[in-house]
Coordinates of C-alpha atoms and ligand atoms in Angstrom, one line a residue:
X1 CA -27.6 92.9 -144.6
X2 CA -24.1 92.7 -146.6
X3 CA -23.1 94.9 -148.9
X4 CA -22.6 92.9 -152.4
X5 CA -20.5 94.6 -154.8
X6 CA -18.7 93.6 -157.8
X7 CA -16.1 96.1 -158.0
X8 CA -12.9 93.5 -156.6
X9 CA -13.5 91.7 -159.3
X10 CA -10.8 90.0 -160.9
X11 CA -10.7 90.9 -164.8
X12 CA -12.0 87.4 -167.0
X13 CA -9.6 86.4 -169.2
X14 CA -11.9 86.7 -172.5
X15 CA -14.7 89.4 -171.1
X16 CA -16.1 90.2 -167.7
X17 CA -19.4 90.1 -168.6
X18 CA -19.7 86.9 -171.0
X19 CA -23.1 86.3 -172.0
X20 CA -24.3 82.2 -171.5
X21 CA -24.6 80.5 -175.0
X22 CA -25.3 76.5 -174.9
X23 CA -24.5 73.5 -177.5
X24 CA -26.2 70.4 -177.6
X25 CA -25.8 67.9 -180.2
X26 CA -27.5 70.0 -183.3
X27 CA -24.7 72.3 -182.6
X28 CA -21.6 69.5 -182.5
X29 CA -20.7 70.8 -186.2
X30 CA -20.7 74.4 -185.0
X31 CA -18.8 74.3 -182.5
X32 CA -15.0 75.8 -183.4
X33 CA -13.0 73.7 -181.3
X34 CA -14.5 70.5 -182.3
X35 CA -13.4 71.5 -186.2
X36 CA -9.9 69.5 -185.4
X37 CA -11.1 66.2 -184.5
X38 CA -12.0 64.2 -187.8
X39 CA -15.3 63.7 -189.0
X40 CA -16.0 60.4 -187.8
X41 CA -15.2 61.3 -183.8
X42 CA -17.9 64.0 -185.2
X43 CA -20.3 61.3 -186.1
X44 CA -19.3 59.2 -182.7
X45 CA -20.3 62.4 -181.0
X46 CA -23.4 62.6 -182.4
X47 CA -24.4 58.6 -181.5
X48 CA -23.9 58.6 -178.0
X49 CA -25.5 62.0 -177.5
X50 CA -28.8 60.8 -179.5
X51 CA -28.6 58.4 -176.8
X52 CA -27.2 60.2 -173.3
X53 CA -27.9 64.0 -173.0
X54 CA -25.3 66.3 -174.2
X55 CA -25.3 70.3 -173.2
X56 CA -22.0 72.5 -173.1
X57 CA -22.0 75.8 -172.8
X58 CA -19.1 78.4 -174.2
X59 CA -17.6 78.9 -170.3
X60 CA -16.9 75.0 -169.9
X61 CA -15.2 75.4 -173.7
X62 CA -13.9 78.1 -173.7
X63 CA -12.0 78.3 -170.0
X64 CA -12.1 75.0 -169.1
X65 CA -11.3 72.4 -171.4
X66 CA -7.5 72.0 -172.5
X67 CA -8.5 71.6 -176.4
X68 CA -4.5 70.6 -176.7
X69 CA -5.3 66.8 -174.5
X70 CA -8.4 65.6 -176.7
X71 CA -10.1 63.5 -176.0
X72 CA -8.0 62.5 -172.0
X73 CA -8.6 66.2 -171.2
X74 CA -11.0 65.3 -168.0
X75 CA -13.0 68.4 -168.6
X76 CA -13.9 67.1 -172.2
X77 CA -14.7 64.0 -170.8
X78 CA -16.5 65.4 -168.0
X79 CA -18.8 67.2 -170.7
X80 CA -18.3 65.4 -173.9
X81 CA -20.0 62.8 -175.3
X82 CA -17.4 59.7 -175.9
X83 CA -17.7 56.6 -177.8
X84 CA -17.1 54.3 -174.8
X85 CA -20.1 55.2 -172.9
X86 CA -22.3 52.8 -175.0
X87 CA -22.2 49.1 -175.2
X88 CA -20.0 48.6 -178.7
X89 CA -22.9 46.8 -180.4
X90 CA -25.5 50.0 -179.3
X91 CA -22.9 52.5 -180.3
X92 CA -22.3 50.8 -183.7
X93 CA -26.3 50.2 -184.1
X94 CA -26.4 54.4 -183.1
X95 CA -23.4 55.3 -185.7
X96 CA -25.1 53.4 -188.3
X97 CA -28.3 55.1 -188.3
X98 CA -26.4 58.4 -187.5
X99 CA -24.0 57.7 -190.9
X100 CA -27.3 56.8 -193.2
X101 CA -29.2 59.7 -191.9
X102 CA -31.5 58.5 -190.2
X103 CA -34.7 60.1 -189.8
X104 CA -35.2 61.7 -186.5
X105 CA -37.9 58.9 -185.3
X106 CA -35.6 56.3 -186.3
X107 CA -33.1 57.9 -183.8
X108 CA -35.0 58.2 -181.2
X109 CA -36.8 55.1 -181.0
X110 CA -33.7 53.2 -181.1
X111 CA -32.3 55.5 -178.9
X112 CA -35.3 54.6 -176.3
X113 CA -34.2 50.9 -176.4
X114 CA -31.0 51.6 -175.5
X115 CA -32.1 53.9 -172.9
X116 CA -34.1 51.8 -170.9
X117 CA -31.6 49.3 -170.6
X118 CA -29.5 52.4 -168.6
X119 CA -31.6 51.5 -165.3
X120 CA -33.5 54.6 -165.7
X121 CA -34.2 54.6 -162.3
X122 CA -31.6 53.4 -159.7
X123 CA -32.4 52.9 -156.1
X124 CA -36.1 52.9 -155.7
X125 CA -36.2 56.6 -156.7
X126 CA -39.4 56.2 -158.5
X127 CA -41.0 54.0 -156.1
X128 CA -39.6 54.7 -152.3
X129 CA -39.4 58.2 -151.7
X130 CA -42.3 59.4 -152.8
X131 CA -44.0 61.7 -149.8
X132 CA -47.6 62.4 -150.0
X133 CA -49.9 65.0 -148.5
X134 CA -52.9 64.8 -147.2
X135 CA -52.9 61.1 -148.9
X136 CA -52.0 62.4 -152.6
X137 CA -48.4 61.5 -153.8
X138 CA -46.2 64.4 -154.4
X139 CA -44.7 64.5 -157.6
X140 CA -42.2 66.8 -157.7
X141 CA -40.4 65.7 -154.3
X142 CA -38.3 62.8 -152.5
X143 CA -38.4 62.1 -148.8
X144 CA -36.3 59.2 -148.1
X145 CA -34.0 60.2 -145.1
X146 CA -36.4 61.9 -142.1
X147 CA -34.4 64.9 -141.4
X148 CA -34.2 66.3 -145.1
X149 CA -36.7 66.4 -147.8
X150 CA -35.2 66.8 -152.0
X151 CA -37.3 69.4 -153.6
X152 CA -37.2 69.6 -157.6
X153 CA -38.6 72.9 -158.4
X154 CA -40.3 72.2 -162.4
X155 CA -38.2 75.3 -163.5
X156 CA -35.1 73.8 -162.4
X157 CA -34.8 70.7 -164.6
X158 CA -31.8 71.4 -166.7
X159 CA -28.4 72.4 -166.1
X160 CA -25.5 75.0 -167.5
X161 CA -23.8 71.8 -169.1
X162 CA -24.4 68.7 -168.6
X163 CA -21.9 66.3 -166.6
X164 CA -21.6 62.9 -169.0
X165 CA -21.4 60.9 -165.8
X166 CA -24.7 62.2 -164.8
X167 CA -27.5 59.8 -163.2
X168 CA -30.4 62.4 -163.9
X169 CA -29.9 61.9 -167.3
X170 CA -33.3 60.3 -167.6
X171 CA -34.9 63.5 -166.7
X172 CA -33.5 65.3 -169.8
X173 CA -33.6 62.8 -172.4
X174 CA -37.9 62.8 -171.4
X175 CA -38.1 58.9 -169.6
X176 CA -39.6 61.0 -166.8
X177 CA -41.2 63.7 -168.0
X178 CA -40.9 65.9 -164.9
X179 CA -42.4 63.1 -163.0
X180 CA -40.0 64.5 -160.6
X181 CA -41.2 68.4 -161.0
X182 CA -42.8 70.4 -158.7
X183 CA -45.1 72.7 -160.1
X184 CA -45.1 75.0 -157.0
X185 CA -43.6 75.7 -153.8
X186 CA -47.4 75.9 -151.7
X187 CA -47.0 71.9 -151.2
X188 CA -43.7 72.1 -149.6
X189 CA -44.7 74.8 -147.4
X190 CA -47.7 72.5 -146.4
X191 CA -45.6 69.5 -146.5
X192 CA -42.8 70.8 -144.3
X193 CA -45.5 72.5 -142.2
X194 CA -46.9 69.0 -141.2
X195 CA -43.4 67.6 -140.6
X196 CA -41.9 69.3 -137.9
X197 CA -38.9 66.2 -138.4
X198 CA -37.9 67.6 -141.3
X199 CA -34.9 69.8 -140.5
X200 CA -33.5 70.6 -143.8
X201 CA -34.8 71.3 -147.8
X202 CA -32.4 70.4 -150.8
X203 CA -33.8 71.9 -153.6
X204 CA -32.1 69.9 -156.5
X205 CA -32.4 69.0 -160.2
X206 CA -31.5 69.5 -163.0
X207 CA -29.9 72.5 -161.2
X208 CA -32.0 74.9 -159.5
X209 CA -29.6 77.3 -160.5
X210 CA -30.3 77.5 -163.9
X211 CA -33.6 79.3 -162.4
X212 CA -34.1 83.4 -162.7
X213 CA -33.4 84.8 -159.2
X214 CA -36.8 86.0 -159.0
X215 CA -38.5 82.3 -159.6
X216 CA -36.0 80.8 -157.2
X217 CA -37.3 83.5 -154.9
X218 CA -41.2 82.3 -155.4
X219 CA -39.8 78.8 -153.8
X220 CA -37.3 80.3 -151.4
X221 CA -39.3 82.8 -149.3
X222 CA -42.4 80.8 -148.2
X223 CA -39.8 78.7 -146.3
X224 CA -38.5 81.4 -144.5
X225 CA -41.8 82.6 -142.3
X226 CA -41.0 81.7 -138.5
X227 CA -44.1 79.3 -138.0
X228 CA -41.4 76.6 -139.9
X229 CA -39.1 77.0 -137.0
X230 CA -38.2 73.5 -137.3
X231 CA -36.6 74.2 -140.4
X232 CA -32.5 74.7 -139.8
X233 CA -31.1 74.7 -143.3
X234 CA -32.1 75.1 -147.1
X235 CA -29.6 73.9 -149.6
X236 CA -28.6 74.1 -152.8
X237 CA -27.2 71.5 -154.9
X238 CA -25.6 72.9 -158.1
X239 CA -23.1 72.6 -160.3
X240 CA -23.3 76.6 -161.4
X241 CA -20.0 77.8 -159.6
X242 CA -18.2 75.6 -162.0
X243 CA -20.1 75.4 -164.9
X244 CA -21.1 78.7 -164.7
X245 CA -20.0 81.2 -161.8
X246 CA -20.7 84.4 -163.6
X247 CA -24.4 83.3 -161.9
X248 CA -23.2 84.4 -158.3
X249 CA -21.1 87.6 -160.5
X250 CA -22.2 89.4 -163.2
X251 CA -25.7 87.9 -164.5
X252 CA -28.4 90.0 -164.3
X253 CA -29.8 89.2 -160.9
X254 CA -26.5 88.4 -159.6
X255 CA -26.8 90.5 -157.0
X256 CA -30.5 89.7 -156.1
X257 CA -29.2 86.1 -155.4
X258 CA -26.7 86.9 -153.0
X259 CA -29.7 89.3 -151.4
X260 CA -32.1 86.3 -151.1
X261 CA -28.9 84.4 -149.4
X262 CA -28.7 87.2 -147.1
X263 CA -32.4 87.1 -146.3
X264 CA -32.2 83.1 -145.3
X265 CA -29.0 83.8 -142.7
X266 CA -31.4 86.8 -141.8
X267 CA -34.1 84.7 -141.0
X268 CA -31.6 82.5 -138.5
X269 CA -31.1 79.4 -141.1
X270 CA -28.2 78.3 -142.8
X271 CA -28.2 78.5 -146.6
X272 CA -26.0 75.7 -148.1
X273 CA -24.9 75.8 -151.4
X274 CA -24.1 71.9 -152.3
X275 CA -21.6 72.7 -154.9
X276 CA -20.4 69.9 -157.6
X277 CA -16.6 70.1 -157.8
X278 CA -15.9 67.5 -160.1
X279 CA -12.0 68.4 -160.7
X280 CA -9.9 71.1 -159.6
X281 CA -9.6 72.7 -162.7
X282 CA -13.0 74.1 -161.8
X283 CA -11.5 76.1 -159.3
X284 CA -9.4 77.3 -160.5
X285 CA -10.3 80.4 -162.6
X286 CA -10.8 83.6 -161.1
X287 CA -14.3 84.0 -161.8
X288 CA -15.2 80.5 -160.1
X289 CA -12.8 82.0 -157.2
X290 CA -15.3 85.1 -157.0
X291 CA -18.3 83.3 -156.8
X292 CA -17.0 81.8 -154.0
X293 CA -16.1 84.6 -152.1
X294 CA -19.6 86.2 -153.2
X295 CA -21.2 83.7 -151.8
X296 CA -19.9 83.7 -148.7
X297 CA -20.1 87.2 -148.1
X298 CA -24.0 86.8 -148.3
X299 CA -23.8 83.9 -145.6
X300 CA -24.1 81.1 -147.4
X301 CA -22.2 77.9 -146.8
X302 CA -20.3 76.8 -150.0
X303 CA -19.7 72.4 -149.0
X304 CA -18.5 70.7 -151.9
X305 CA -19.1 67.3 -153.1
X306 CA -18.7 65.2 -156.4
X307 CA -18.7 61.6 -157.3
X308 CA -15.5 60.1 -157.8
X309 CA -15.4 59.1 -161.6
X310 CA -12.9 57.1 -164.5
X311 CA -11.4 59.7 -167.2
X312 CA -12.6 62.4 -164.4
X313 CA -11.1 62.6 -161.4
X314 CA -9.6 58.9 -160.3
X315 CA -6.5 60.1 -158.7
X316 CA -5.7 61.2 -154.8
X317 CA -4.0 64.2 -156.6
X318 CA -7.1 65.1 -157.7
X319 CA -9.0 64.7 -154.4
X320 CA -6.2 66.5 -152.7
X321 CA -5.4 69.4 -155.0
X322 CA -9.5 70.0 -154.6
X323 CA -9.8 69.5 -151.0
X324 CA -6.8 71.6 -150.5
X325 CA -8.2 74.9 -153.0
X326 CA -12.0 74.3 -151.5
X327 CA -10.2 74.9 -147.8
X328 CA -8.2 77.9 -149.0
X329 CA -11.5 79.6 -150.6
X330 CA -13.2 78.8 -147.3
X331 CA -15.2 76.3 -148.6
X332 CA -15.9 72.6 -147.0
X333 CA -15.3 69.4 -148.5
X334 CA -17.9 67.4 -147.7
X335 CA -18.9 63.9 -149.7
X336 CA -16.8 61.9 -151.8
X337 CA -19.6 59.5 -154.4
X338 CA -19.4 56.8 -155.7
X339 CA -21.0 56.9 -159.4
X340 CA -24.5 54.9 -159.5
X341 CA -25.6 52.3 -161.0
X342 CA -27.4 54.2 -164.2
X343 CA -26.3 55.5 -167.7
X344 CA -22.9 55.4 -168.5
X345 CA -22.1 53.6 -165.3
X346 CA -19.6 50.9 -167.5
X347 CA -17.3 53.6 -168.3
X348 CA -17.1 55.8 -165.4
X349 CA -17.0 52.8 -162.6
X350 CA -14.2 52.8 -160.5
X351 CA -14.1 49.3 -158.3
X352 CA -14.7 50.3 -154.4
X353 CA -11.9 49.2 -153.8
X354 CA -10.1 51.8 -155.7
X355 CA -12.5 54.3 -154.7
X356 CA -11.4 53.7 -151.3
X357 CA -8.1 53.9 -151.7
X358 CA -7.7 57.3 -153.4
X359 CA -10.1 59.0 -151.1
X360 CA -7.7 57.6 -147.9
X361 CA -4.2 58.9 -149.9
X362 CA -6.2 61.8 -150.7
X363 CA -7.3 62.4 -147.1
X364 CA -3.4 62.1 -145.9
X365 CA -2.4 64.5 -147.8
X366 CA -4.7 67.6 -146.5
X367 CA -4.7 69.1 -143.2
X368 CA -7.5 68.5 -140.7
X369 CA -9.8 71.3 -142.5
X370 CA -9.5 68.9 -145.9
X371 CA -10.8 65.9 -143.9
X372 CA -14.6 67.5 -143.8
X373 CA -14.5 64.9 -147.1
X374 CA -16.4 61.7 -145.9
X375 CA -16.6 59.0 -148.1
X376 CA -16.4 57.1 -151.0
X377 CA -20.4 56.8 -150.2
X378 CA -23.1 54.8 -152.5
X379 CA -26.5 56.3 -152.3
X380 CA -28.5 53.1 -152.4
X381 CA -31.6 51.8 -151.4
X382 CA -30.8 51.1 -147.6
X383 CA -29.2 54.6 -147.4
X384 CA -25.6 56.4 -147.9
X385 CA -23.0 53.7 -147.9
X386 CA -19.8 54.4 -146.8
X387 CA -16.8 52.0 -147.6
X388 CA -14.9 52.4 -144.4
X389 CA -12.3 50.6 -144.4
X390 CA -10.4 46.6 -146.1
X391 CA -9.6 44.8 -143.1
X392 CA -8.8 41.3 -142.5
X393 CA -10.8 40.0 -139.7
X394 CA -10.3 36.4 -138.5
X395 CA -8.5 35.6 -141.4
X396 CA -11.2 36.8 -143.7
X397 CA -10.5 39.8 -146.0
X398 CA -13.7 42.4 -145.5
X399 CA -14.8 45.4 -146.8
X400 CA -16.1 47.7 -143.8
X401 CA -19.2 49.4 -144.3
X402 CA -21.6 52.1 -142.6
X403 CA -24.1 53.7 -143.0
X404 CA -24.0 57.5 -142.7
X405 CA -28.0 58.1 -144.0
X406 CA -30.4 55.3 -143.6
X407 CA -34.0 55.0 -144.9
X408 CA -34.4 53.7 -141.2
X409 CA -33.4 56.4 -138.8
X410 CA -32.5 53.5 -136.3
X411 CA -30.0 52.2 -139.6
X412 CA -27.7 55.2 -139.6
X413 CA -23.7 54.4 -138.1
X414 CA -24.3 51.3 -138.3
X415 CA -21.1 49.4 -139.4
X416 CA -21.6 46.5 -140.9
X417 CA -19.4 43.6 -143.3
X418 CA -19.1 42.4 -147.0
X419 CA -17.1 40.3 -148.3
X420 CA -13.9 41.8 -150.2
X421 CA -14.4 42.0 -153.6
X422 CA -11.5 43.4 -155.9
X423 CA -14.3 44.3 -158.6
X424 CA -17.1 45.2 -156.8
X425 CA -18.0 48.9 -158.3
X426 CA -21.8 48.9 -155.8
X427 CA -23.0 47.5 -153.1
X428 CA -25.4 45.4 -154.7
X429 CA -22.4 43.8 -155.6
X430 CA -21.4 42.7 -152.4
X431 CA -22.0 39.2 -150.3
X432 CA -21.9 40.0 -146.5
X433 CA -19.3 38.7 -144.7
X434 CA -18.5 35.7 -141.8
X435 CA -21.3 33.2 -143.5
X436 CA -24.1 35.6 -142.6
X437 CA -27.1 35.3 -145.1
X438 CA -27.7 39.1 -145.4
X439 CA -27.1 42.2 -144.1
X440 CA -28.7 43.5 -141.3
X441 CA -31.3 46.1 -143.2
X442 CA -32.9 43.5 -146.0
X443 CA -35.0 42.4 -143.9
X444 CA -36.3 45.7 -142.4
X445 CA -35.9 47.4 -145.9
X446 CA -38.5 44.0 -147.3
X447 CA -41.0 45.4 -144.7
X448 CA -40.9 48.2 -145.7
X449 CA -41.4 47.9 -149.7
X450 CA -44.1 45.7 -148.6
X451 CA -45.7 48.1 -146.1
X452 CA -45.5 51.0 -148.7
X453 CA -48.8 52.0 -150.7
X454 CA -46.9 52.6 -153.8
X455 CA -48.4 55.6 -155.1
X456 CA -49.9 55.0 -158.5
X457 CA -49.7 56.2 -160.9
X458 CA -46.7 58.2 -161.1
Ligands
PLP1 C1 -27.6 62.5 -149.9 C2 -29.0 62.7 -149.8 C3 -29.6 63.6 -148.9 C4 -28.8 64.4 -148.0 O1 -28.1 63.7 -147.1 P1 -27.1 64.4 -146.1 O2 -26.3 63.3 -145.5 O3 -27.9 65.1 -145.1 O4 -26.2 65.3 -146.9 C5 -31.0 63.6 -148.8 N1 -31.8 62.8 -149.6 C6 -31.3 61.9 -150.4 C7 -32.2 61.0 -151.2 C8 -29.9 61.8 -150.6 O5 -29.4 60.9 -151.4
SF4_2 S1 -24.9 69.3 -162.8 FE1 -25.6 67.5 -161.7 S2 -27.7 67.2 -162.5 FE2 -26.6 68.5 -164.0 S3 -25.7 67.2 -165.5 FE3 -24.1 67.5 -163.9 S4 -24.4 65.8 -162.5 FE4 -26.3 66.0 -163.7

């Protein structure tokens, strides 16, 4: 087992040992570097988060955000609540109540309406993936893809800050109310015991990192016992190493993390921590640097993967600069997405076409190591959609697609054609191409909804 210390570490720039402090939107007045925008961009502030969730914590404001570029800074944007992330008539129907003082049920049942015009729920989440065992629906998990099952672990439903762009937002304004929570870990076991297809467990969110070491540990270990021999990999998918790196560092159980790592590269599988890069900047401090290496040196796999976002990160330069760091840390690029089709969607959209094109400068400029990245990729319905390539074929100007995960094992690699469309921002946007009536999985994805018991209720 590897020896974990913390002595190389480099010196923070404010202290080494910060302790975590979070603002949401009671706390928008009390937060220092906020006192030099005006009072209105206060009040704006406080419409769209009664509305989307806001959480920061005092490492995203105090190390990452350049507080001298408000509002472009794309870390502020990336965690700040801004005034075009609501339809103008919502946002003034939100200020309004927000400037007369509205009483709290006021806001929030306004703030409801809005909501569920968001699309809650994008891509059959509620619906499609729901795995059951022994006939009884399992709340609390997602198996759409056969080799990997999502696992939401109840105590993980919350993050270190919250991303603006993010599509669980719905779990943390209360829509679901941890429909999507597991209360223990004795299902998967069972579930994962009866599946010997399953190859792989992504515990997700929330984050699952915002979780003591010693809960995570209570989900963790049951997975590890040899009769789940089928079992290759356990990931991770969190956004902690750049909202909040002193996890892997200096917290408290710190070093019992990196043991548990240890124990799953023990026990022959390959711990992958799914890290959400969402701009280089993240990378950039020395702390975030540490975790890395921290990581690593406990055996876990760091791949890194974000969804290409407006404000955020809409540049090759961007891409690059982050593929480039992610390499040098020994860390793997890994999927480029495309933001869904929920929340804030309007003011985060990039068109695919767009998308496309900064992910192929981006992947010219790094060396073979940097092109790990695959993507700009939609997780929709059918599966992961990649936009492959714009080519013109017989004359006809296409958009090439594939799919790299299908809800139909027999689906995935399949290239198939849309139309081109300059402002296509999802593929439910897109007409298929050469006069066919649909693509090639509607029909098999029809059978499918219809074959499905939905599990009810929820
Ligand atoms: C992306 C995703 C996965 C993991 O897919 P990989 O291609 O193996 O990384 C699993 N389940 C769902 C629902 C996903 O969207
Ligand atoms: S870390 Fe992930 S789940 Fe959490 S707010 Fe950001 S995008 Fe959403």
């Amino acid at each position: 087992m590897a020896v974990i210390q913390s002595h190389q570490l480099v010196p923070h720039r404010k202290s080494a040992y910060p302790r975590f402090k979070v603002f949401t939107r009671k706390d928008i007045d009390d937060i220092q570097e906020l006192r030099t925008l005006s009072n209105d961009e206060r009040l704006s502030m406080k419409a769209v988060s009664a509305v989307l969730p806001f959480r920061v914590n005092n490492y995203v404001i105090e190390e990452l955000i350049d507080w001298n570029n408000i509002p472009d800074d794309p870390m502020f944007q990336l965690t700040f609540p801004q005034p075009g992330m609501l339809e103008t008539a919502d946002f003034e129907r939100m200020l309004d109540l927000v400037k007369k003082n509205a009483s709290s049920d006021d806001l929030h049942r306004v703030a409801r309406e809005i909501q569920n015009k968001l699309n809650p729920h994008p891509a059959g989440q509620m619906e499609l993936n729901v795995p059951k065992l022994d006939a009884e629906p399992l709340a609390g998990m997602q198996h759409k893809y056969r080799e990997t099952v999502l696992f939401f672990p109840a105590a993980g439903q919350t993050c270190h800050a919250y991303c603006t762009y993010c599509f669980r937002w719905a779990q943390f304004v209360g829509i679901d109310e941890l429909k999507f929570a597991a209360r223990q870990s004795d299902a998967l076991v069972e579930y994962v015991r009866q599946h010997p297809e399953v190859r792989s467990i992504l515990f997700t969110g929330g984050d699952p990192m915002v979780m003591k070491t010693k809960v995570l540990r209570r989900y963790i270990e049951p997975l590890l016992d040899p009769s789940l021999e089928h079992l290759e990999s356990i990931r991770i998918g969190t956004k902690a190493p750049a909202y909040w790196p002193y996890k892997f560092v200096t917290d408290d159980d710190a070093d019992d993390l990196l043991e548990l790592f240890d124990q799953v590269s023990d026990s022959g599988r390959n711990l992958a921590l799914m890290a959400h890069f969402t701009h280089p900047r993240e990378l950039e401090t020395p702390i975030a640097r540490e975790a890395i290496r921290r990581m690593r040196s406990a055996g876990a796999v760091v791949r890194c993967q974000a969804p290409i976002i407006s404000h955020v990160n809409d540049n090759a330069q961007a891409w690059a600069t982050m593929w480039s760091e992610q390499v040098k840390l020994g860390a793997i690029p890994y999927y480029m997405f495309v933001e869904r089709d929920t929340g804030a969607k309007q003011y985060f959209a990039l068109p695919l076409e767009k998308a496309y094109r900064i992910f192929n400068d981006a992947y010219r400029q790094v060396s073979g190591l940097g092109r790990t990245a695959r993507g700009p990729s939609m997780s929709a319905t059918p599966g992961k959609v990649l936009v492959d390539g714009i080519n013109e074929v017989n004359g006809e100007k296409v958009f090439v697609l594939k799919l790299l995960q299908g809800r139909d094992p027999a689906w995935v690699g399949k290239t198939f054609f849309a139309k081109y469309d300059p402002h296509a921002t999802w593929v439910d946007q897109l007409k298929p191409a050469f006069g066919e009536k649909e693509f090639f999985f509607e029909e098999g994805l029809r059978q499918l909804k219809s074959a499905r018991s939905l599990p009810e209720p929820l």
